[in-house]
Coordinates of C-alpha atoms and ligand atoms in Angstrom, one line a residue:
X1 CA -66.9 -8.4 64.9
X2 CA -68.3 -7.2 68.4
X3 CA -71.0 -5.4 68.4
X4 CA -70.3 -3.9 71.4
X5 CA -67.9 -1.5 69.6
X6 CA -69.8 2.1 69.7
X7 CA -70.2 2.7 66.0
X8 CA -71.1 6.6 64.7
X9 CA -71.9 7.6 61.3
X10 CA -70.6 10.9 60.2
X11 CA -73.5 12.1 57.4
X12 CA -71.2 15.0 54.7
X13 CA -74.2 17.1 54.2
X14 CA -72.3 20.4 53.8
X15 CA -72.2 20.6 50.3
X16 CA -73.4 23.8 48.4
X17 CA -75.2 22.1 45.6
X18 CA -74.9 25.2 43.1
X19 CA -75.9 23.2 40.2
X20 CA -79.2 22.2 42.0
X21 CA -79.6 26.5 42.6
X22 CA -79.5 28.3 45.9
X23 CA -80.7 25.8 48.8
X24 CA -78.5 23.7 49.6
X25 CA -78.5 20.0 48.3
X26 CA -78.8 18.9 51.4
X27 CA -82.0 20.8 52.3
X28 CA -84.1 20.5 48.7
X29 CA -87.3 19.1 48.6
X30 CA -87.1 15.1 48.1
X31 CA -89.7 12.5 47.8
X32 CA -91.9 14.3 50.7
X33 CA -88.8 15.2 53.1
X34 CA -85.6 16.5 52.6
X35 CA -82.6 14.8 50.3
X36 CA -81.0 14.7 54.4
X37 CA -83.7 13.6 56.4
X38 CA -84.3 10.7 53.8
X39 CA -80.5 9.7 53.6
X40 CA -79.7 10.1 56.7
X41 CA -82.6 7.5 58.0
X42 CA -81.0 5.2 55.0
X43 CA -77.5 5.6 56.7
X44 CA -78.5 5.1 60.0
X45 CA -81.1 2.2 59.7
X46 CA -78.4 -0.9 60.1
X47 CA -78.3 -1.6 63.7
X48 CA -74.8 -1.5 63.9
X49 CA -75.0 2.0 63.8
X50 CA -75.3 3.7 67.3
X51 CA -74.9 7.1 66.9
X52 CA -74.9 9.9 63.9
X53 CA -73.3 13.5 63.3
X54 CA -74.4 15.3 61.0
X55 CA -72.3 18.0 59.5
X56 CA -74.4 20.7 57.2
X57 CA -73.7 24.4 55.6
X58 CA -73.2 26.8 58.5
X59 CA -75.8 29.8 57.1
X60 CA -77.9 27.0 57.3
X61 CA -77.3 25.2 60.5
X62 CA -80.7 26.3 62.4
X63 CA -83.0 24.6 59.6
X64 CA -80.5 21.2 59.2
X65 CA -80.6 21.0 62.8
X66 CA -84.3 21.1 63.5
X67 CA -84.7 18.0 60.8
X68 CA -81.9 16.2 61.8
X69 CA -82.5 16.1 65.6
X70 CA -85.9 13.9 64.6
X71 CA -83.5 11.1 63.9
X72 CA -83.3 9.3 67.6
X73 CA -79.6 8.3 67.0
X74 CA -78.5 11.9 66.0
X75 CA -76.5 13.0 68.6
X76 CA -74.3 16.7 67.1
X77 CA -75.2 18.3 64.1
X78 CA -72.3 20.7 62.9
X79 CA -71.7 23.7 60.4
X80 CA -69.3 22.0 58.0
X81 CA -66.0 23.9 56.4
X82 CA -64.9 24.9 53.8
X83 CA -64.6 21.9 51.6
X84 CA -66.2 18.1 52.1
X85 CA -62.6 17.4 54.3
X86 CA -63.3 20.1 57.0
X87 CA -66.6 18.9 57.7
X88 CA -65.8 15.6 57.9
X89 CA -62.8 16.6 60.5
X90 CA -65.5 18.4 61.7
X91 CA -67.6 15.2 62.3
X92 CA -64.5 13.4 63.4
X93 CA -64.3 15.7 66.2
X94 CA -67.8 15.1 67.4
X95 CA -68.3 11.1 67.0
X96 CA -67.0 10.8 70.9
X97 CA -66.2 7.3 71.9
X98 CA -66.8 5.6 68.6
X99 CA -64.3 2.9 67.6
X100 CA -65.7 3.0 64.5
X101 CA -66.8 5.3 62.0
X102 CA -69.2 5.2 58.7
X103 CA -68.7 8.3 56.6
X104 CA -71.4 9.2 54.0
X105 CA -72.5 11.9 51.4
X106 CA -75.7 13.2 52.2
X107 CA -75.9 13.1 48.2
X108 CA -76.6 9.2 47.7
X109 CA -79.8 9.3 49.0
X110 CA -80.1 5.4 47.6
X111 CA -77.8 3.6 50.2
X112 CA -78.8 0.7 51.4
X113 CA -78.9 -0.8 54.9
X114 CA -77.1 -3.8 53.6
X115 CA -74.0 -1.8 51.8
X116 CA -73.7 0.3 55.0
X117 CA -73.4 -3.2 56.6
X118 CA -71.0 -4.5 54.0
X119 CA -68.7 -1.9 54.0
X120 CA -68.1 -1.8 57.9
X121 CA -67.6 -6.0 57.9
X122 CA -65.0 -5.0 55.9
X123 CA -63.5 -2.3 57.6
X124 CA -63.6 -4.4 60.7
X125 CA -61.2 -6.8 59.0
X126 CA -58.8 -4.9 57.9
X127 CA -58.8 -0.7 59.5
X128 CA -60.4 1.2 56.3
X129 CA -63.2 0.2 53.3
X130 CA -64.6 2.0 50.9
X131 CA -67.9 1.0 48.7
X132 CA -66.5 0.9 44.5
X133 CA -68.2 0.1 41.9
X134 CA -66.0 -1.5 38.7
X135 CA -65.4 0.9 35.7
X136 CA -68.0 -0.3 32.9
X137 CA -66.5 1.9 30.1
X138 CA -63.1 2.6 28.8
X139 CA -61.3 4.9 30.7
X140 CA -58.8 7.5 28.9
X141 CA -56.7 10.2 29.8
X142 CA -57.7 13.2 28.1
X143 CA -55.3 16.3 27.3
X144 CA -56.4 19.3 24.8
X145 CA -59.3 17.5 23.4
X146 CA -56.7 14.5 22.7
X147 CA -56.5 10.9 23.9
X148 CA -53.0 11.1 25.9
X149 CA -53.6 7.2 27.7
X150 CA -56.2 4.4 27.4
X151 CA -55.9 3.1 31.4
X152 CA -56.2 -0.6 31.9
X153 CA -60.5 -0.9 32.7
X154 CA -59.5 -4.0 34.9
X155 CA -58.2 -1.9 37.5
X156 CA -60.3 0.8 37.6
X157 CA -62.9 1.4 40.4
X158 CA -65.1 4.2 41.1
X159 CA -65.3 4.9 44.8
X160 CA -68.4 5.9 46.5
X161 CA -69.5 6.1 50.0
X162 CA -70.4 4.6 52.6
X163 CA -66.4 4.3 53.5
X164 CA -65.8 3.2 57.6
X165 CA -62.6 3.4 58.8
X166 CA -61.3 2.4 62.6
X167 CA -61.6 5.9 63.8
X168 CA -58.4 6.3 65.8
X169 CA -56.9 5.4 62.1
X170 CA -59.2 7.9 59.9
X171 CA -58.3 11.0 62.6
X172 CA -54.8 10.2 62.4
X173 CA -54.9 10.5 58.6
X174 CA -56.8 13.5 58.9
X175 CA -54.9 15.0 61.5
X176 CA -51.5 14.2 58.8
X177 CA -53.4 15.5 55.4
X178 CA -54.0 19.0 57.2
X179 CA -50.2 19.3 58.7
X180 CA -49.0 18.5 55.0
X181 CA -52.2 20.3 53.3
X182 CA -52.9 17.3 51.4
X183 CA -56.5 17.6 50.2
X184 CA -59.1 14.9 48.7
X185 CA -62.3 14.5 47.4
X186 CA -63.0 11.2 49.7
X187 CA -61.3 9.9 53.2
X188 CA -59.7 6.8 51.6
X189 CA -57.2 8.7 50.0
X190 CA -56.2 9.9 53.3
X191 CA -55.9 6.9 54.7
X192 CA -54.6 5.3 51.8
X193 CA -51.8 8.4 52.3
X194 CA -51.1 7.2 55.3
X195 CA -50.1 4.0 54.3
X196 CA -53.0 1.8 55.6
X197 CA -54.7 -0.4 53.5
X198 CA -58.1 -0.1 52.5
X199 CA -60.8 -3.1 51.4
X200 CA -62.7 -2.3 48.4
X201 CA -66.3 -3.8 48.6
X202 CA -68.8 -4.2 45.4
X203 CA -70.9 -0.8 45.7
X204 CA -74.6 -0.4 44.2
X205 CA -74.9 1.5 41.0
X206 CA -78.2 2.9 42.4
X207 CA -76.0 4.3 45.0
X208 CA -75.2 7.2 42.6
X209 CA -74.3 11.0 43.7
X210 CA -76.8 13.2 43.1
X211 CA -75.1 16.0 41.2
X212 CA -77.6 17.4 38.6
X213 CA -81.0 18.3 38.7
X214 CA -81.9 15.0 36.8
X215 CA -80.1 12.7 39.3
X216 CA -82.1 14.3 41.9
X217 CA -85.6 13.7 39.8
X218 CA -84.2 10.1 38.7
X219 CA -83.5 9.4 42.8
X220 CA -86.6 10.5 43.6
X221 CA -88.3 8.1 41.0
X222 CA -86.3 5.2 42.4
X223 CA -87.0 6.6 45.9
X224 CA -90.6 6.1 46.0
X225 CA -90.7 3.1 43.7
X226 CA -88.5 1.1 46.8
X227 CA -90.9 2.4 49.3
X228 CA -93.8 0.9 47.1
X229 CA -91.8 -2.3 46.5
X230 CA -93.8 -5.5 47.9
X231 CA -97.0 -3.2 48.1
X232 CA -99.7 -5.7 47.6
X233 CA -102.9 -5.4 45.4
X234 CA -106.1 -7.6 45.4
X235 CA -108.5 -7.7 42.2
X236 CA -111.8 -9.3 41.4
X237 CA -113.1 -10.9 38.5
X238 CA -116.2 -12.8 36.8
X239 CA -117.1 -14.2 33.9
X240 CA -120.1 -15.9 32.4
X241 CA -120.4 -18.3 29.0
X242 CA -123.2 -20.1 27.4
X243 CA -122.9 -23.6 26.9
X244 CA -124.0 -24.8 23.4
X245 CA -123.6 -27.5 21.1
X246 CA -121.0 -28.4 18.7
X247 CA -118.1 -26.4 20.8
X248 CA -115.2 -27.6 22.6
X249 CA -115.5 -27.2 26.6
X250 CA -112.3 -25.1 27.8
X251 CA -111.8 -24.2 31.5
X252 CA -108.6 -23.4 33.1
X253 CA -106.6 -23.6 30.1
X254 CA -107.5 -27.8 30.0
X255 CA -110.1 -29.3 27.0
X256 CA -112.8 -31.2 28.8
X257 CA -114.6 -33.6 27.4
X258 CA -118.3 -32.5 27.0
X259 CA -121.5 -32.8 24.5
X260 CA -121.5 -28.8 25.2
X261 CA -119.1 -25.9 24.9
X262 CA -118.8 -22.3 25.8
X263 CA -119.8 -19.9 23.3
X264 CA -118.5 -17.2 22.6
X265 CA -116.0 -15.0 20.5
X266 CA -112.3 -16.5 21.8
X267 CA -112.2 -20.1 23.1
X268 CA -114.6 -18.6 26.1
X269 CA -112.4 -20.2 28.9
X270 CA -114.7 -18.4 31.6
X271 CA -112.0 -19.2 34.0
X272 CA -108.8 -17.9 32.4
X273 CA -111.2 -14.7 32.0
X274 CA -112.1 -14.3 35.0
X275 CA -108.6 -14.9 36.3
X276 CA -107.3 -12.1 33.7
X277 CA -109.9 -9.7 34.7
X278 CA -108.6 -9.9 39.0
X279 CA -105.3 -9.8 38.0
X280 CA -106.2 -6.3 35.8
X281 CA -108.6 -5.3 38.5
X282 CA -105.4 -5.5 40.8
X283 CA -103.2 -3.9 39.1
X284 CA -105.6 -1.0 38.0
X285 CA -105.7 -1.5 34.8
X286 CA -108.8 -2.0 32.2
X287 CA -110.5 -4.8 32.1
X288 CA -109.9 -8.0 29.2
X289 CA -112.9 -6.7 27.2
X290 CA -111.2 -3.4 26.3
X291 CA -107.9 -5.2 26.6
X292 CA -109.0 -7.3 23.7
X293 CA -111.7 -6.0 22.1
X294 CA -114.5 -8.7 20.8
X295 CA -114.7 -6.8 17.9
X296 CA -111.2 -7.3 17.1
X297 CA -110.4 -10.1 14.7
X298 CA -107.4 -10.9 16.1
X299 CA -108.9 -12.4 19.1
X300 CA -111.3 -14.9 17.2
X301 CA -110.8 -18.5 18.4
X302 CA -108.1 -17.3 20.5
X303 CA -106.4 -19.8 23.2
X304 CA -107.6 -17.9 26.5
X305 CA -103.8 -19.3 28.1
X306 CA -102.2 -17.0 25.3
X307 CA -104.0 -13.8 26.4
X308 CA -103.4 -14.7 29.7
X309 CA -99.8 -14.7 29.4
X310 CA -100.3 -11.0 27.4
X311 CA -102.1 -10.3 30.5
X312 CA -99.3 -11.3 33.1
X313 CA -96.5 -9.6 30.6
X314 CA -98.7 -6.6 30.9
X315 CA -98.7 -6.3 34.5
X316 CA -94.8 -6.8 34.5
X317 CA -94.4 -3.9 32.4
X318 CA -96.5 -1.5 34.8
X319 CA -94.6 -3.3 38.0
X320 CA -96.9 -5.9 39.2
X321 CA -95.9 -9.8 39.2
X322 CA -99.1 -12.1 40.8
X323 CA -98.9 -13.5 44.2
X324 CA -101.9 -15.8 44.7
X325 CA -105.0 -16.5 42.9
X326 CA -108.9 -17.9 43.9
X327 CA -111.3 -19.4 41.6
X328 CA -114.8 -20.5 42.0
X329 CA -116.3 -22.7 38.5
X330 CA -120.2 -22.6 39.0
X331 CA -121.4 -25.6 36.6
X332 CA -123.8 -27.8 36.8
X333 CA -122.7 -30.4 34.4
X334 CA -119.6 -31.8 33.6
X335 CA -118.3 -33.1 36.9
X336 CA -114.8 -31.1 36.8
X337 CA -113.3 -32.6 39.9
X338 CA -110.9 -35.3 37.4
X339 CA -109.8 -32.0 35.6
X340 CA -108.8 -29.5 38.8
X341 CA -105.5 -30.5 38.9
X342 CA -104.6 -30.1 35.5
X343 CA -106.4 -26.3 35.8
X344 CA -104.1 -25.6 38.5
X345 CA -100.7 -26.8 36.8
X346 CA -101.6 -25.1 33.7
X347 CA -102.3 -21.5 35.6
X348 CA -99.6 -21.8 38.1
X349 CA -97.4 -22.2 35.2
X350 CA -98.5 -18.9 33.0
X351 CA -99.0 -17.1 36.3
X352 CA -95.2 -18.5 37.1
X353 CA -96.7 -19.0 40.6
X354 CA -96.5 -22.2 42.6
X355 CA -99.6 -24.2 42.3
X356 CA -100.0 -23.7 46.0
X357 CA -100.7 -20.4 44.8
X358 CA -103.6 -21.4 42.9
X359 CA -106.9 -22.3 44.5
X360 CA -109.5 -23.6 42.2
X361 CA -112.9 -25.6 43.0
X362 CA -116.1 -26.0 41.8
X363 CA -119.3 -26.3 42.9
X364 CA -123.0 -26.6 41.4
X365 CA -126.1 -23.5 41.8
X366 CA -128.1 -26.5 43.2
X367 CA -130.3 -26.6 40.2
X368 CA -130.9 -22.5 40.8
X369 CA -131.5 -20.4 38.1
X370 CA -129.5 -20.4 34.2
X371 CA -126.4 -22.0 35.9
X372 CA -128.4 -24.8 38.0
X373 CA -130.2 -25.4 34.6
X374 CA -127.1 -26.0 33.0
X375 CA -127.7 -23.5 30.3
X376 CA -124.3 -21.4 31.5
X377 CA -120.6 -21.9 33.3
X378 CA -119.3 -19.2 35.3
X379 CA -116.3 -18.3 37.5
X380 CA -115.4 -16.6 40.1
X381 CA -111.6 -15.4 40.9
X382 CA -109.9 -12.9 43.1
X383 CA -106.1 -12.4 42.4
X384 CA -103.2 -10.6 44.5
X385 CA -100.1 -9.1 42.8
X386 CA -97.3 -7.4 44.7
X387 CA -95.7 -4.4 43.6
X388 CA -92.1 -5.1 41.9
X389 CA -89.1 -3.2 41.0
X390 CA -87.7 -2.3 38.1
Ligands
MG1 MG1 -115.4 -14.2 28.8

């Protein structure tokens, strides 16, 4: 591939839109710009895109151009024709010098850099790609409410765009569809009409057209969760438990031997509580006392590592996954050193985080106040999650 190839992306933004009312698709309101300015910085991100011509509803032409000129690599925005082939002519026209060229629909706001990438690999190799996603239910030809044909799902692909083509190759099969007035829904076909083969690479289901007024709300959704994606979140926590006789001592998840334990209503691991309480604090959420209630029955006696793992399952299901965590144990007595390994293994596996991604220590109060006395263990944590998708 050489790079030095001038390569243009033509962005279809023409399209009316009526099912999404009377401004058209291109211009609505989406995620805090417009469904064009946000695909069209998706389509022209890759660096293998030099240059981009943007081709939007005529009546319209004024407004499109003043939010597409913002875009450094736009070079021409057009009025488009009468259907999704003139403008894209139209396009063709204006992409100068290009060798190569990426068409995409202004309507699949969810493109990624890496498809865009993809797809123009491809066409490099062979003149024309198009992205396709397999067929995941069973086609059938339908005539008069009746089944006519079950097609063979193997072979069925669902094209979508990005498609690049060599562009000396797509204007030809343009320049052929309009003498013969051959018209189609994407540019493959024409080049497929043409004769020329065309490489089908694996497309991205989130890559979906937005055609309805729920696709648009569903690619917003799925818009701003990508732009949170990795966002990271940093929580605080402290616990405090009595140590009395006739209890077992549990920090970290690990039974230590011990004359004294923590009291309290669960197995009073302070540290798993104070762990559970950053991780909450990071993700926003309550804290383990209204979490699990020391009222509730349930929670009698219970094995601090199990509520723990409620706790990480939690933070999944509201899209956080934890990154790193920090504990301090302030005791006085037992010596926990022996046991900080253990502590670590055991949280790095219900946190599924590397025990790198643990720190744990202890220290003493220097014989200062309830703790120095020994009548108490605390902890100390601060955790970091990072924001995950889906
Ligand atoms: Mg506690």
């Amino acid at each position: 591939m050489s790079a030095l190839e001038l390569t243009a992306a033509i962005l279809a933004a023409a399209g009316r839109g009526r099912r999404l009312g009377t401004v058209p698709k291109a211009l609505l309101p989406f995620a805090g710009r417009t469904l064009l300015e946000h695909t069209l910085a998706a389509v022209l991100e890759p660096d293998e895109i030099h240059a981009g011509v943007v081709v939007v509803p005529g009546e319209h032409l004024a407004a499109a151009r003043e939010l597409a000129v913002r875009h450094p690599k736009v070079t021409a925005v057009l009025p488009g024709g009468e259907e999704r082939q003139d403008s894209v002519a139209a396009g063709l026209a204006a992409v100068g010098d290009a060798v190569w060229v990426v068409v995409h629909d202004a309507a699949r706001p969810l493109v990624s850099a890496g498809l865009v990438r993809r797809v123009l690999e491809a066409a490099r190799e062979t003149g024309a790609a198009t992205a396709a996603l397999p067929a995941r239910d069973t086609v059938k030809l339908v005539g008069a409410g009746m089944v006519t044909e079950t097609l063979d799902r193997e072979r069925i692909w669902l094209a979508q765009t990005p498609q690049a083509f060599r562009r000396a190759l797509l204007r030809d099969a343009h320049e052929r569809a309009r003498r013969e007035g051959l018209r189609a829904t994407d540019d493959a076909t024409l080049v497929e009409a043409v004769g020329a083969p065309v490489r089908v690479v694996p497309g991205d289901p989130l890559n979906f057209k937005v055609t309805t007024a729920e696709d648009l709300a569903l690619a917003e959704v799925l818009v701003r969760e990508r732009a949170g994606a990795g966002e990271r979140r940093t929580g605080i926590g402290y616990d405090v438990h009595r140590l009395v006789p006739g209890r077992r001592l549990i920090l970290g998840g690990v039974e230590i031997p011990s004359a004294l334990g923590l009291a309290g209503h669960s197995d009073a691991d302070a540290v798993l509580h104070a762990v559970m309480d950053a991780l909450l604090g990071a993700a926003g959420l309550p804290d383990i006392g209204q979490l699990f209630p020391p009222t509730d029955e349930r929670f009698r006696g219970a094995d601090s590592s199990g509520l723990l793992r409620a706790v990480v399952n939690h933070l999944r299901q509201v899209g956080y996954a934890p990154v790193n965590i920090d504990v301090v144990i302030l005791a006085e007595a037992p010596l926990l050193a022996p046991y900080i390994p253990a502590m670590r293994e055991r949280l790095a596996g219900v946190l599924a985080v590397e025990a790198g991604d643990v720190g744990l220590k202890a220290t003493t109060a220097e014989g200062l106040g309830a703790i120095g006395r020994g009548e108490g263990i605390a902890a100390q944590a601060v955790a970091t999650v990072r924001r995950i998708t889906g």
